[in-house]
CSV table of C-alpha atoms in Angstrom, one decimal:
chain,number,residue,atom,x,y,z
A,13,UNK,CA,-34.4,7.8,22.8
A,14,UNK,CA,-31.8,7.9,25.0
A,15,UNK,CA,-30.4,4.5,24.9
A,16,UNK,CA,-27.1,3.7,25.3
A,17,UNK,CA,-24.8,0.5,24.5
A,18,UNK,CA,-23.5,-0.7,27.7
A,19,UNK,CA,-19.4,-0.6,27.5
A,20,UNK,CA,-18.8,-4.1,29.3
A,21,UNK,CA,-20.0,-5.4,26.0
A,22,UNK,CA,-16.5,-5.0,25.0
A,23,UNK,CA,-14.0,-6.6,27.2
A,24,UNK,CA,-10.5,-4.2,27.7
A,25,UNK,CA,-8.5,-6.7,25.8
A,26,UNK,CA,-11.6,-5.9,23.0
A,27,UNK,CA,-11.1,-2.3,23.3
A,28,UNK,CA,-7.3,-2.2,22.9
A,29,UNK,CA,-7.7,-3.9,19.8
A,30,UNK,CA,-10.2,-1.5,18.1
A,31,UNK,CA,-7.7,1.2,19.5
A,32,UNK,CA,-4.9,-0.1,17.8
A,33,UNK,CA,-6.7,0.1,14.5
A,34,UNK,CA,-7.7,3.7,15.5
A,35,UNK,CA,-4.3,4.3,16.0
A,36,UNK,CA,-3.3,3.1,12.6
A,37,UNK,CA,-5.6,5.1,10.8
A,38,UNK,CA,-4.6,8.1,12.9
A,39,UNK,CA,-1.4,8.0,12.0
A,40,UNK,CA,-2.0,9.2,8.5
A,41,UNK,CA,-4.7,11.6,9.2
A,42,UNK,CA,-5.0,15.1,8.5
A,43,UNK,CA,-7.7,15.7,10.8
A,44,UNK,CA,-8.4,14.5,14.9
A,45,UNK,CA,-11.6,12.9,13.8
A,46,UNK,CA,-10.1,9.2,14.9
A,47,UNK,CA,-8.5,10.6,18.5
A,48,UNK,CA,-12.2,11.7,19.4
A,49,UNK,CA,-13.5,8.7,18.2
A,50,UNK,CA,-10.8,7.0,20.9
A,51,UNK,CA,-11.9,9.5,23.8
A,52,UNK,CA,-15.6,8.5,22.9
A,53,UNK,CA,-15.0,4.9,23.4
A,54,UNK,CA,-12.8,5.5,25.8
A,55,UNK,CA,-15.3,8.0,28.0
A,56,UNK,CA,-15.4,7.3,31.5
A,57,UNK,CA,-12.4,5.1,31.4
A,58,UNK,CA,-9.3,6.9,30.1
A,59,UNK,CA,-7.0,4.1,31.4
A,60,UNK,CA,-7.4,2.3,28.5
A,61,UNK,CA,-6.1,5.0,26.0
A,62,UNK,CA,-3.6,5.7,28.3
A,63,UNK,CA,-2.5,1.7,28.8
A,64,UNK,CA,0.4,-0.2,27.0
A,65,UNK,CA,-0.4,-1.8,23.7
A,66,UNK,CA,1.2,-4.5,23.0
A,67,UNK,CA,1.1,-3.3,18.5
A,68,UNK,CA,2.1,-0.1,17.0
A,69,UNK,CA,1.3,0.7,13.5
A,70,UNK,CA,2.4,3.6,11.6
A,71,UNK,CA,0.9,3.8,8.1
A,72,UNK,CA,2.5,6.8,7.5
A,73,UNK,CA,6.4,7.2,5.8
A,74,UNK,CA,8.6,10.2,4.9
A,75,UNK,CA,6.2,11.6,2.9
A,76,UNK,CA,3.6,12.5,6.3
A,77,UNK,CA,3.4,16.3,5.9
A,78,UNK,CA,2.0,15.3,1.9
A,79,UNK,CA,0.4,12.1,2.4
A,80,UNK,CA,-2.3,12.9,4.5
A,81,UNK,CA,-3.6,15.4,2.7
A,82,UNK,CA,-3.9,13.1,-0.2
A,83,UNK,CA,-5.6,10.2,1.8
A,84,UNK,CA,-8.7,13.0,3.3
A,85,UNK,CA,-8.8,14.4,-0.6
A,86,UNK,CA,-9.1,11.1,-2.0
A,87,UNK,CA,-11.7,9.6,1.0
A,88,UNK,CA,-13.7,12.6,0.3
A,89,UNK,CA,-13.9,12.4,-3.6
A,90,UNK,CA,-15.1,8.6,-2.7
A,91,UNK,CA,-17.7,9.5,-0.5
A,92,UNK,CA,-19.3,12.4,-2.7
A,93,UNK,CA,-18.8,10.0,-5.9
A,94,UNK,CA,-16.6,12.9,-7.6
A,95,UNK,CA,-13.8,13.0,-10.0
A,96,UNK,CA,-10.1,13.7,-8.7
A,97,UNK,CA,-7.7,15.1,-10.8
A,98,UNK,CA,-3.9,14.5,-10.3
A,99,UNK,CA,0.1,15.0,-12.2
A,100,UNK,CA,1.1,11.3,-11.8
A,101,UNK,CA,4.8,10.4,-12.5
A,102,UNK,CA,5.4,6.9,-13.7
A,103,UNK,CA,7.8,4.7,-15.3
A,104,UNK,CA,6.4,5.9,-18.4
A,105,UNK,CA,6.9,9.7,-17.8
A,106,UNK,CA,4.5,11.9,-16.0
A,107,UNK,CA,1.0,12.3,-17.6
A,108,UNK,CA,-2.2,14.6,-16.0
A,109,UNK,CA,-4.6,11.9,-15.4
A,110,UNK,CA,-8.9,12.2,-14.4
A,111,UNK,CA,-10.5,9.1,-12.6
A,112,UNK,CA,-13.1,8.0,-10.5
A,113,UNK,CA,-11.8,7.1,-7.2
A,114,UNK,CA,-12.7,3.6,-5.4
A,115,UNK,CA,-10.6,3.0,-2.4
A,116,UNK,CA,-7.5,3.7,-1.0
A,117,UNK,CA,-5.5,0.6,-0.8
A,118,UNK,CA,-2.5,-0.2,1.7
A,119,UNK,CA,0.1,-2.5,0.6
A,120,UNK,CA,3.4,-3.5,0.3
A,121,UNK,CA,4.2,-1.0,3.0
A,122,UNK,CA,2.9,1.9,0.6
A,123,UNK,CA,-0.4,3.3,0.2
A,124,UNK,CA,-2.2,3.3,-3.4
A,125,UNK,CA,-5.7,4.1,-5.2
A,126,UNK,CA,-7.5,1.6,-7.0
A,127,UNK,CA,-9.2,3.8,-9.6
A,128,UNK,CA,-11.5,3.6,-12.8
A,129,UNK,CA,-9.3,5.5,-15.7
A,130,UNK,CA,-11.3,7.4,-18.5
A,131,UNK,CA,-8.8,7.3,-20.6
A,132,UNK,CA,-7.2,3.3,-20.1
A,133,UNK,CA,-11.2,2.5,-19.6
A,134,UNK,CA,-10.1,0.2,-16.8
A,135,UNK,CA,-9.1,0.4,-13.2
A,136,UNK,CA,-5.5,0.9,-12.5
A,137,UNK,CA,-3.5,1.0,-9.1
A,138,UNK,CA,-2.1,4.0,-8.2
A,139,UNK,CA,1.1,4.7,-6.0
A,140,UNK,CA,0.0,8.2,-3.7
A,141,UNK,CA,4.1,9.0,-3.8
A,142,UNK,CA,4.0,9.2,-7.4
A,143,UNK,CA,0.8,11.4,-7.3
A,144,UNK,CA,1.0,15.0,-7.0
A,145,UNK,CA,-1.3,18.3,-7.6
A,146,UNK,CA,-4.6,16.4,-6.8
A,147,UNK,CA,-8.1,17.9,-7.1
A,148,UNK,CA,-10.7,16.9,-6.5
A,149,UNK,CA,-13.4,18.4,-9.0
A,150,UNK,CA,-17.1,19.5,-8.6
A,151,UNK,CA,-18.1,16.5,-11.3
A,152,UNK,CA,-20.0,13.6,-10.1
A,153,UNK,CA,-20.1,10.0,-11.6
A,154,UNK,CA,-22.3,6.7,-11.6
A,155,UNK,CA,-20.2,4.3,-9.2
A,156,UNK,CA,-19.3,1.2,-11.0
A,157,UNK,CA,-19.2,-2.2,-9.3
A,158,UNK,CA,-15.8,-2.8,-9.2
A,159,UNK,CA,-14.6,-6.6,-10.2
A,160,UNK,CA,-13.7,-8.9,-7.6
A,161,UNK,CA,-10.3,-9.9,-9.4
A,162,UNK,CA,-9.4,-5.9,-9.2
A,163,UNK,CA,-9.8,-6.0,-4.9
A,164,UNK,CA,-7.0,-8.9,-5.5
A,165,UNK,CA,-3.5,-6.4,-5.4
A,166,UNK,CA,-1.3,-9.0,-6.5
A,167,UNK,CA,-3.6,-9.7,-9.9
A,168,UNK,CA,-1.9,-6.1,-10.6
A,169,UNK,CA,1.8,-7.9,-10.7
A,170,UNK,CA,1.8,-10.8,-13.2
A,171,UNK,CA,5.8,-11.9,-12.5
A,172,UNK,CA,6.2,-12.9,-16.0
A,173,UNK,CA,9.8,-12.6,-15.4
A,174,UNK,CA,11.8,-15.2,-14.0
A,175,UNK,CA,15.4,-14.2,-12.1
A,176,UNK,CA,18.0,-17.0,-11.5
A,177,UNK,CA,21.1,-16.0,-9.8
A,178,UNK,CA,23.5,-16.4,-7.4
A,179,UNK,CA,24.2,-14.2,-4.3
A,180,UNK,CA,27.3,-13.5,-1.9
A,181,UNK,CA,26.7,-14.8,1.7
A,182,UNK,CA,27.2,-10.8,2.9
A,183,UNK,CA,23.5,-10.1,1.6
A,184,UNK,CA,21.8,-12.9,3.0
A,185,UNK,CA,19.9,-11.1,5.1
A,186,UNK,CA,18.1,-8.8,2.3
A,187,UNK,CA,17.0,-12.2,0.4
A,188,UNK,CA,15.6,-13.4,4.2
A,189,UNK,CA,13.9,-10.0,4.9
A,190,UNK,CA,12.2,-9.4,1.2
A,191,UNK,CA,11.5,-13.2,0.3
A,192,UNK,CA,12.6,-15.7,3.4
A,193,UNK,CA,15.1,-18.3,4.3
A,194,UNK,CA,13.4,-20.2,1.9
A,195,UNK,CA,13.9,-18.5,-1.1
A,196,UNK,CA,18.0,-19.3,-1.5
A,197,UNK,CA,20.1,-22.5,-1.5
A,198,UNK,CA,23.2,-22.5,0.2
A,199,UNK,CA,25.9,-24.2,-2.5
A,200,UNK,CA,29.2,-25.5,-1.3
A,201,UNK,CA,31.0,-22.9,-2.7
A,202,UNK,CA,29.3,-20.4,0.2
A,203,UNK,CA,27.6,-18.7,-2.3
A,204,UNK,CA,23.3,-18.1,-2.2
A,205,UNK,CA,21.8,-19.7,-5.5
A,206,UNK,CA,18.0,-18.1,-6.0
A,207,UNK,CA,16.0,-20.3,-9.0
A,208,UNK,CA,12.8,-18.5,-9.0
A,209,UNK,CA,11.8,-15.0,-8.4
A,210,UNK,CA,8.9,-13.3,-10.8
A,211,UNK,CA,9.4,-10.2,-11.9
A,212,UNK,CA,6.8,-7.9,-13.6
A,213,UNK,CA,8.8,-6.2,-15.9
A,214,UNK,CA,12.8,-5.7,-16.8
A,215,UNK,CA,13.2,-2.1,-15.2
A,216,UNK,CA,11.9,-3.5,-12.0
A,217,UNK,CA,14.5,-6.6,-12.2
A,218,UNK,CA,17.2,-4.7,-12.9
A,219,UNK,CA,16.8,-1.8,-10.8
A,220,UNK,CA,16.7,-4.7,-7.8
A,221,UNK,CA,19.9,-7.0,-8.7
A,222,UNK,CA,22.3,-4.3,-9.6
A,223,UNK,CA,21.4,-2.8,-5.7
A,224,UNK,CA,23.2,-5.7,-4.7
A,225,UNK,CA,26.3,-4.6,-6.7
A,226,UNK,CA,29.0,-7.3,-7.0
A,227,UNK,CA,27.2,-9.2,-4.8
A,228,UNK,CA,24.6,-11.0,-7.5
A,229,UNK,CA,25.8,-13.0,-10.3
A,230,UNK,CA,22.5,-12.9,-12.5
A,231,UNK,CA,22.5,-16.2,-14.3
A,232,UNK,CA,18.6,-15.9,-15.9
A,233,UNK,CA,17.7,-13.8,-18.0
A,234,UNK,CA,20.4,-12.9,-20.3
């Protein structure tokens, strides 16, 4: 009773780090639970909340005011084990949809739920800026163990569809920033040739080349 952990366990360098994360999470956080967790660890040396970090991350987008109620919904539906029910608007049309809520996955510089579906009988990823009018409801399930391959995000995007095409020397930069320098081949004409990009479905393919306008000469598929 009474004991405390002594703070020069944690070096400042230490501390800034597990501020940073705090910071993260903070930024997409409907409540101030994570900036009194800071001025706890922080207690009786404020310098170090007040200090230059070196990394600032923002997890949140345009979609702030919206999002963060959606991520406290969701991480409270996790923790009591209950049902969440949402209007989700996909490529397929927009269908109401009940599920049993895992975790709340960030990337690809968007935030999605990894979720058991009664109605798939699977889990499915879900994008939180395509779900809308959640609830969560006073219904309690059995937690499943959830598959190791389904914690993999990228097993959700199989790239079965391979692009080759050629690109103007005006959009390099957009082939550098999504896939890297190198992704392209210069050719003598000036011109970028790209051999291999997947691509999980056509929408998705064509819906990225024809951004690039007259810029792309798509030369696989047909």
């Amino acid at each position: 009773e009474g004991y405390r952990i002594d703070r020069t366990v944690l070096t400042s360098s230490e501390m800034q780090s597990i501020l940073t994360g705090l910071r993260s999470l903070d930024s997409v956080s409907g409540t101030n639970k994570y900036q009194q967790l800071m001025d706890k660890l922080a207690m009786g040396n404020s310098s170090i909340l007040t200090s230059n970090s070196h990394i600032l991350i923002d997890l949140s987008s345009w979609y702030k005011s919206c999002l963060a109620p959606k991520i406290e919904l969701i991480q409270a539906a996790i923790g009591a084990r209950e049902y969440i029910t949402f209007a989700y608007f996909g490529p397929s049309g927009e269908s109401r949809r009940k599920l049993e809520p895992y975790l709340l996955v960030f990337q690809w510089s968007s935030w999605y739920l990894l979720a058991y579906c009664r109605e798939r009988e699977d889990f499915r990823l879900f994008k939180l800026n395509r779900l809308w009018e959640a609830e969560c409801l006073e219904e309690t399930f059995s937690p499943r163990t959830v598959p190791e391959e389904k914690l993999d995000a990228f097993r959700h995007f199989t790239d079965e569809i391979r692009l080759r095409a050629r690109f103007s020397e005006g959009v390099k930069f957009r082939l550098i920033e999504e896939y890297g320098p190198s992704s392209f081949t210069r050719l003598e004409d000036g011109t970028l040739l790209v051999e291999d990009l997947g691509f999980t479905n056509y929408p998705v393919l064509l819906e990225w080349a024809l951004s690039f306008g007259s810029n792309i000469e798509v030369l696989e598929p047909e």
